[in-house]
């Protein structure tokens, strides 16, 4: 029973990471398009959306820390959770790059 709950929580984290990746992809594509078109309104929107990317990253990180603390994962699961922590950090950094492109546009 406990293991099934853990597995469903891991799946939920994976889904959230995919959502974060989608948000970052949208931000990068949007910032490049805004730069090409010199669209200042779109650039400002990308900068505002970066706050949502940051919030999502910290929400996932919090969820991961709770899983580590409460479920006491074994080696394989712990590696998965640790690598997920690295992935969300890199995704958030990519979102910051999109914000940087939008700042250049402004």
Tab-separated table of N, CA and C in Angstrom:
chain	number	residue	atom	x	y	z
A	1	UNK	N	0.821	-1.201	0.000
A	1	UNK	CA	0.000	0.000	0.000
A	1	UNK	C	0.861	1.259	0.000
A	2	UNK	N	1.846	1.288	0.903
A	2	UNK	CA	2.700	2.473	1.000
A	2	UNK	C	3.496	2.649	-0.284
A	3	UNK	N	3.972	1.542	-0.847
A	3	UNK	CA	4.765	1.612	-2.073
A	3	UNK	C	3.933	2.166	-3.234
A	4	UNK	N	2.659	1.766	-3.317
A	4	UNK	CA	1.798	2.269	-4.387
A	4	UNK	C	1.592	3.770	-4.243
A	5	UNK	N	1.450	4.238	-3.021
A	5	UNK	CA	1.321	5.674	-2.788
A	5	UNK	C	2.594	6.388	-3.234
A	6	UNK	N	3.743	5.821	-2.893
A	6	UNK	CA	5.027	6.394	-3.278
A	6	UNK	C	5.156	6.451	-4.794
A	7	UNK	N	4.787	5.370	-5.463
A	7	UNK	CA	4.857	5.326	-6.923
A	7	UNK	C	3.943	6.381	-7.558
A	8	UNK	N	2.764	6.554	-7.003
A	8	UNK	CA	1.848	7.563	-7.559
A	8	UNK	C	2.380	8.975	-7.307
A	9	UNK	N	3.023	9.186	-6.179
A	9	UNK	CA	3.619	10.498	-5.900
A	9	UNK	C	4.796	10.766	-6.837
A	10	UNK	N	5.588	9.736	-7.129
A	10	UNK	CA	6.686	9.897	-8.079
A	10	UNK	C	6.130	10.226	-9.467
A	11	UNK	N	5.053	9.559	-9.856
A	11	UNK	CA	4.441	9.845	-11.152
A	11	UNK	C	3.918	11.281	-11.200
A	12	UNK	N	3.374	11.742	-10.086
A	12	UNK	CA	2.885	13.120	-10.027
A	12	UNK	C	4.054	14.100	-10.202
A	13	UNK	N	5.185	13.798	-9.586
A	13	UNK	CA	6.369	14.646	-9.736
A	13	UNK	C	6.825	14.651	-11.190
A	14	UNK	N	6.833	13.479	-11.817
A	14	UNK	CA	7.228	13.400	-13.226
A	14	UNK	C	6.315	14.253	-14.101
A	15	UNK	N	5.024	14.199	-13.824
A	15	UNK	CA	4.068	15.009	-14.586
A	15	UNK	C	4.334	16.498	-14.395
A	16	UNK	N	4.657	16.879	-13.174
A	16	UNK	CA	4.959	18.286	-12.894
A	16	UNK	C	6.235	18.734	-13.604
A	17	UNK	N	7.224	17.845	-13.696
A	17	UNK	CA	8.467	18.176	-14.398
A	17	UNK	C	8.187	18.373	-15.888
A	18	UNK	N	7.329	17.536	-16.450
A	18	UNK	CA	6.963	17.692	-17.850
A	18	UNK	C	6.251	19.032	-18.065
A	19	UNK	N	5.386	19.392	-17.138
A	19	UNK	CA	4.698	20.680	-17.230
A	19	UNK	C	5.696	21.836	-17.152
A	20	UNK	N	6.657	21.732	-16.244
A	20	UNK	CA	7.697	22.760	-16.136
A	20	UNK	C	8.486	22.854	-17.436
A	21	UNK	N	8.831	21.714	-18.016
A	21	UNK	CA	9.554	21.709	-19.288
A	21	UNK	C	8.757	22.380	-20.388
A	22	UNK	N	7.469	22.150	-20.388
A	22	UNK	CA	6.595	22.779	-21.378
A	22	UNK	C	6.547	24.291	-21.180
A	23	UNK	N	6.484	24.719	-19.934
A	23	UNK	CA	6.488	26.154	-19.644
A	23	UNK	C	7.783	26.805	-20.128
A	24	UNK	N	8.900	26.124	-19.887
A	24	UNK	CA	10.203	26.657	-20.299
A	24	UNK	C	10.307	26.692	-21.821
A	25	UNK	N	9.846	25.625	-22.470
A	25	UNK	CA	9.872	25.597	-23.926
A	25	UNK	C	9.064	26.759	-24.506
A	26	UNK	N	7.901	26.991	-23.937
A	26	UNK	CA	7.051	28.094	-24.390
A	26	UNK	C	7.765	29.431	-24.185
A	27	UNK	N	8.438	29.586	-23.050
A	27	UNK	CA	9.143	30.840	-22.761
A	27	UNK	C	10.294	31.073	-23.732
A	28	UNK	N	11.049	30.026	-24.024
A	28	UNK	CA	12.187	30.180	-24.933
A	28	UNK	C	11.705	30.514	-26.343
A	29	UNK	N	10.742	29.746	-26.807
A	29	UNK	CA	10.217	29.998	-28.156
A	29	UNK	C	9.596	31.401	-28.236
A	30	UNK	N	8.859	31.771	-27.204
A	30	UNK	CA	8.228	33.087	-27.183
A	30	UNK	C	9.230	34.218	-27.142
A	31	UNK	N	10.300	34.052	-26.369
A	31	UNK	CA	11.290	35.130	-26.278
A	31	UNK	C	12.051	35.296	-27.584
A	32	UNK	N	12.339	34.189	-28.257
A	32	UNK	CA	13.030	34.281	-29.548
A	32	UNK	C	12.117	34.936	-30.589
A	33	UNK	N	10.860	34.541	-30.604
A	33	UNK	CA	9.902	35.156	-31.538
A	33	UNK	C	9.733	36.647	-31.246
A	34	UNK	N	9.638	36.984	-29.959
A	34	UNK	CA	9.499	38.393	-29.587
A	34	UNK	C	10.715	39.195	-30.019
A	35	UNK	N	11.891	38.591	-29.907
A	35	UNK	CA	13.116	39.269	-30.334
A	35	UNK	C	13.130	39.450	-31.848
A	36	UNK	N	12.737	38.404	-32.569
A	36	UNK	CA	12.719	38.504	-34.038
A	36	UNK	C	11.739	39.581	-34.509
A	37	UNK	N	10.593	39.663	-33.837
A	37	UNK	CA	9.553	40.614	-34.244
A	37	UNK	C	9.668	41.955	-33.525
A	38	UNK	N	10.610	42.027	-32.588
A	38	UNK	CA	10.786	43.215	-31.745
A	38	UNK	C	9.483	43.589	-31.041
A	39	UNK	N	8.844	42.551	-30.509
A	39	UNK	CA	7.550	42.694	-29.825
A	39	UNK	C	7.803	42.924	-28.333
A	40	UNK	N	7.675	44.169	-27.906
A	40	UNK	CA	7.967	44.522	-26.517
A	40	UNK	C	6.922	43.989	-25.550
A	41	UNK	N	5.671	43.942	-25.975
A	41	UNK	CA	4.601	43.429	-25.112
A	41	UNK	C	4.827	41.948	-24.831
A	42	UNK	N	5.179	41.192	-25.862
A	42	UNK	CA	5.452	39.756	-25.680
A	42	UNK	C	6.673	39.551	-24.787
A	43	UNK	N	7.678	40.406	-24.931
A	43	UNK	CA	8.877	40.302	-24.094
A	43	UNK	C	8.534	40.542	-22.624
A	44	UNK	N	7.691	41.527	-22.367
A	44	UNK	CA	7.281	41.792	-20.985
A	44	UNK	C	6.469	40.623	-20.424
A	45	UNK	N	5.682	39.987	-21.271
A	45	UNK	CA	4.904	38.827	-20.842
A	45	UNK	C	5.829	37.662	-20.470
A	46	UNK	N	6.878	37.456	-21.251
A	46	UNK	CA	7.854	36.398	-20.963
A	46	UNK	C	8.521	36.654	-19.618
A	47	UNK	N	8.870	37.895	-19.352
A	47	UNK	CA	9.509	38.244	-18.079
A	47	UNK	C	8.560	37.967	-16.920
A	48	UNK	N	7.285	38.309	-17.085
A	48	UNK	CA	6.299	38.046	-16.027
A	48	UNK	C	6.081	36.553	-15.830
A	49	UNK	N	6.089	35.791	-16.922
A	49	UNK	CA	5.872	34.341	-16.823
A	49	UNK	C	7.041	33.627	-16.159
A	50	UNK	N	8.214	34.260	-16.147
A	50	UNK	CA	9.369	33.640	-15.491
A	50	UNK	C	9.110	33.426	-14.005
A	51	UNK	N	8.330	34.295	-13.406
A	51	UNK	CA	7.985	34.125	-11.987
A	51	UNK	C	7.200	32.828	-11.772
A	52	UNK	N	6.342	32.482	-12.731
A	52	UNK	CA	5.573	31.234	-12.642
A	52	UNK	C	6.486	30.019	-12.787
A	53	UNK	N	7.469	30.128	-13.656
A	53	UNK	CA	8.449	29.046	-13.814
A	53	UNK	C	9.207	28.846	-12.511
A	54	UNK	N	9.624	29.944	-11.897
A	54	UNK	CA	10.340	29.857	-10.626
A	54	UNK	C	9.469	29.226	-9.541
A	55	UNK	N	8.200	29.638	-9.471
A	55	UNK	CA	7.281	29.071	-8.477
A	55	UNK	C	7.114	27.575	-8.683
A	56	UNK	N	6.961	27.169	-9.943
A	56	UNK	CA	6.782	25.747	-10.255
A	56	UNK	C	8.021	24.957	-9.859
A	57	UNK	N	9.198	25.491	-10.118
A	57	UNK	CA	10.436	24.808	-9.746
A	57	UNK	C	10.501	24.587	-8.237
A	58	UNK	N	10.186	25.641	-7.464
A	58	UNK	CA	10.277	25.513	-6.017
A	58	UNK	C	9.175	24.613	-5.460
A	59	UNK	N	8.020	24.589	-6.106
A	59	UNK	CA	6.952	23.679	-5.674
A	59	UNK	C	7.367	22.228	-5.891
A	60	UNK	N	7.980	21.945	-7.032
A	60	UNK	CA	8.445	20.580	-7.299
A	60	UNK	C	9.566	20.214	-6.336
A	61	UNK	N	10.471	21.146	-6.112
A	61	UNK	CA	11.575	20.895	-5.184
A	61	UNK	C	11.049	20.579	-3.791
A	62	UNK	N	10.057	21.324	-3.355
A	62	UNK	CA	9.450	21.071	-2.051
A	62	UNK	C	8.808	19.687	-2.008
A	63	UNK	N	8.115	19.341	-3.084
A	63	UNK	CA	7.478	18.031	-3.171
A	63	UNK	C	8.533	16.916	-3.102
A	64	UNK	N	9.657	17.114	-3.768
A	64	UNK	CA	10.741	16.134	-3.740
A	64	UNK	C	11.327	15.986	-2.332
A	65	UNK	N	11.532	17.100	-1.672
A	65	UNK	CA	12.092	17.049	-0.321
A	65	UNK	C	11.146	16.334	0.643
A	66	UNK	N	9.859	16.564	0.485
A	66	UNK	CA	8.877	15.876	1.326
A	66	UNK	C	8.916	14.371	1.053
A	67	UNK	N	9.019	13.996	-0.219
A	67	UNK	CA	9.107	12.577	-0.558
A	67	UNK	C	10.348	11.935	0.062
A	68	UNK	N	11.468	12.609	-0.040
A	68	UNK	CA	12.704	12.069	0.529
A	68	UNK	C	12.579	11.916	2.043
A	69	UNK	N	12.007	12.915	2.680
A	69	UNK	CA	11.905	12.894	4.142
A	69	UNK	C	10.878	11.889	4.662
A	70	UNK	N	9.777	11.743	3.965
A	70	UNK	CA	8.692	10.906	4.501
A	70	UNK	C	8.706	9.470	4.000
A	71	UNK	N	9.254	9.233	2.805
A	71	UNK	CA	9.180	7.895	2.221
A	71	UNK	C	10.471	7.096	2.361
A	72	UNK	N	11.546	7.728	2.763
A	72	UNK	CA	12.832	7.062	2.907
A	72	UNK	C	13.140	6.174	1.702
A	73	UNK	N	13.303	6.788	0.521
A	73	UNK	CA	13.499	5.994	-0.694
A	73	UNK	C	14.797	5.194	-0.671
A	74	UNK	N	14.756	4.047	-1.333
A	74	UNK	CA	15.936	3.208	-1.481
A	74	UNK	C	16.835	3.812	-2.565
A	75	UNK	N	17.949	3.173	-2.842
A	75	UNK	CA	18.988	3.736	-3.705
A	75	UNK	C	18.467	4.174	-5.075
A	76	UNK	N	17.757	3.300	-5.752
A	76	UNK	CA	17.273	3.634	-7.099
A	76	UNK	C	16.328	4.835	-7.052
A	77	UNK	N	15.386	4.807	-6.133
A	77	UNK	CA	14.422	5.903	-6.032
A	77	UNK	C	15.094	7.199	-5.598
A	78	UNK	N	16.058	7.085	-4.720
A	78	UNK	CA	16.773	8.278	-4.268
A	78	UNK	C	17.553	8.907	-5.420
A	79	UNK	N	18.161	8.073	-6.255
A	79	UNK	CA	18.866	8.598	-7.436
A	79	UNK	C	17.892	9.287	-8.378
A	80	UNK	N	16.719	8.701	-8.558
A	80	UNK	CA	15.697	9.305	-9.404
A	80	UNK	C	15.282	10.677	-8.864
A	81	UNK	N	15.048	10.752	-7.564
A	81	UNK	CA	14.634	12.017	-6.963
A	81	UNK	C	15.750	13.061	-7.028
A	82	UNK	N	16.987	12.619	-6.807
A	82	UNK	CA	18.123	13.548	-6.865
A	82	UNK	C	18.335	14.056	-8.293
A	83	UNK	N	18.205	13.174	-9.274
A	83	UNK	CA	18.377	13.615	-10.656
A	83	UNK	C	17.228	14.532	-11.075
A	84	UNK	N	16.035	14.282	-10.567
A	84	UNK	CA	14.905	15.161	-10.850
A	84	UNK	C	15.161	16.554	-10.286
A	85	UNK	N	15.793	16.611	-9.124
A	85	UNK	CA	16.150	17.895	-8.521
A	85	UNK	C	17.098	18.666	-9.450
A	86	UNK	N	18.067	17.960	-10.026
A	86	UNK	CA	18.997	18.601	-10.960
A	86	UNK	C	18.272	19.066	-12.225
A	87	UNK	N	17.370	18.241	-12.721
A	87	UNK	CA	16.643	18.571	-13.949
A	87	UNK	C	15.821	19.840	-13.764
A	88	UNK	N	15.091	19.934	-12.644
A	88	UNK	CA	14.258	21.121	-12.457
A	88	UNK	C	15.107	22.370	-12.272
A	89	UNK	N	16.272	22.208	-11.696
A	89	UNK	CA	17.179	23.344	-11.541
A	89	UNK	C	17.644	23.841	-12.912
A	90	UNK	N	18.011	22.909	-13.780
A	90	UNK	CA	18.447	23.284	-15.125
A	90	UNK	C	17.302	23.881	-15.944
A	91	UNK	N	16.110	23.331	-15.805
A	91	UNK	CA	14.959	23.881	-16.522
A	91	UNK	C	14.691	25.316	-16.081
A	92	UNK	N	14.791	25.553	-14.791
A	92	UNK	CA	14.568	26.910	-14.278
A	92	UNK	C	15.624	27.860	-14.830
A	93	UNK	N	16.855	27.381	-14.941
A	93	UNK	CA	17.927	28.205	-15.498
A	93	UNK	C	17.650	28.523	-16.967
A	94	UNK	N	17.125	27.556	-17.699
A	94	UNK	CA	16.764	27.793	-19.096
A	94	UNK	C	15.657	28.846	-19.182
A	95	UNK	N	14.732	28.824	-18.216
A	95	UNK	CA	13.704	29.856	-18.153
A	95	UNK	C	14.314	31.226	-17.921
A	96	UNK	N	15.367	31.262	-17.098
A	96	UNK	CA	16.067	32.523	-16.875
A	96	UNK	C	16.735	33.019	-18.157
A	97	UNK	N	17.225	32.097	-18.983
A	97	UNK	CA	17.809	32.491	-20.264
A	97	UNK	C	16.739	33.102	-21.168
A	98	UNK	N	15.539	32.524	-21.146
A	98	UNK	CA	14.437	33.095	-21.933
A	98	UNK	C	14.130	34.504	-21.453
A	99	UNK	N	14.148	34.689	-20.139
A	99	UNK	CA	13.919	36.031	-19.577
A	99	UNK	C	15.038	36.982	-20.009
A	100	UNK	N	16.256	36.474	-20.065
A	100	UNK	CA	17.383	37.294	-20.522
A	100	UNK	C	17.229	37.735	-21.963
A	101	UNK	N	16.744	36.828	-22.800
A	101	UNK	CA	16.481	37.193	-24.200
A	101	UNK	C	15.411	38.277	-24.263
A	102	UNK	N	14.367	38.125	-23.439
A	102	UNK	CA	13.304	39.130	-23.416
A	102	UNK	C	13.844	40.469	-22.923
A	103	UNK	N	14.738	40.445	-21.950
A	103	UNK	CA	15.353	41.691	-21.476
A	103	UNK	C	16.179	42.368	-22.556
A	104	UNK	N	16.873	41.563	-23.354
A	104	UNK	CA	17.643	42.125	-24.463
A	104	UNK	C	16.711	42.831	-25.436
A	105	UNK	N	15.562	42.223	-25.654
A	105	UNK	CA	14.572	42.815	-26.563
A	105	UNK	C	14.093	44.178	-26.044
A	106	UNK	N	13.911	44.274	-24.743
A	106	UNK	CA	13.459	45.552	-24.169
A	106	UNK	C	14.565	46.588	-24.227
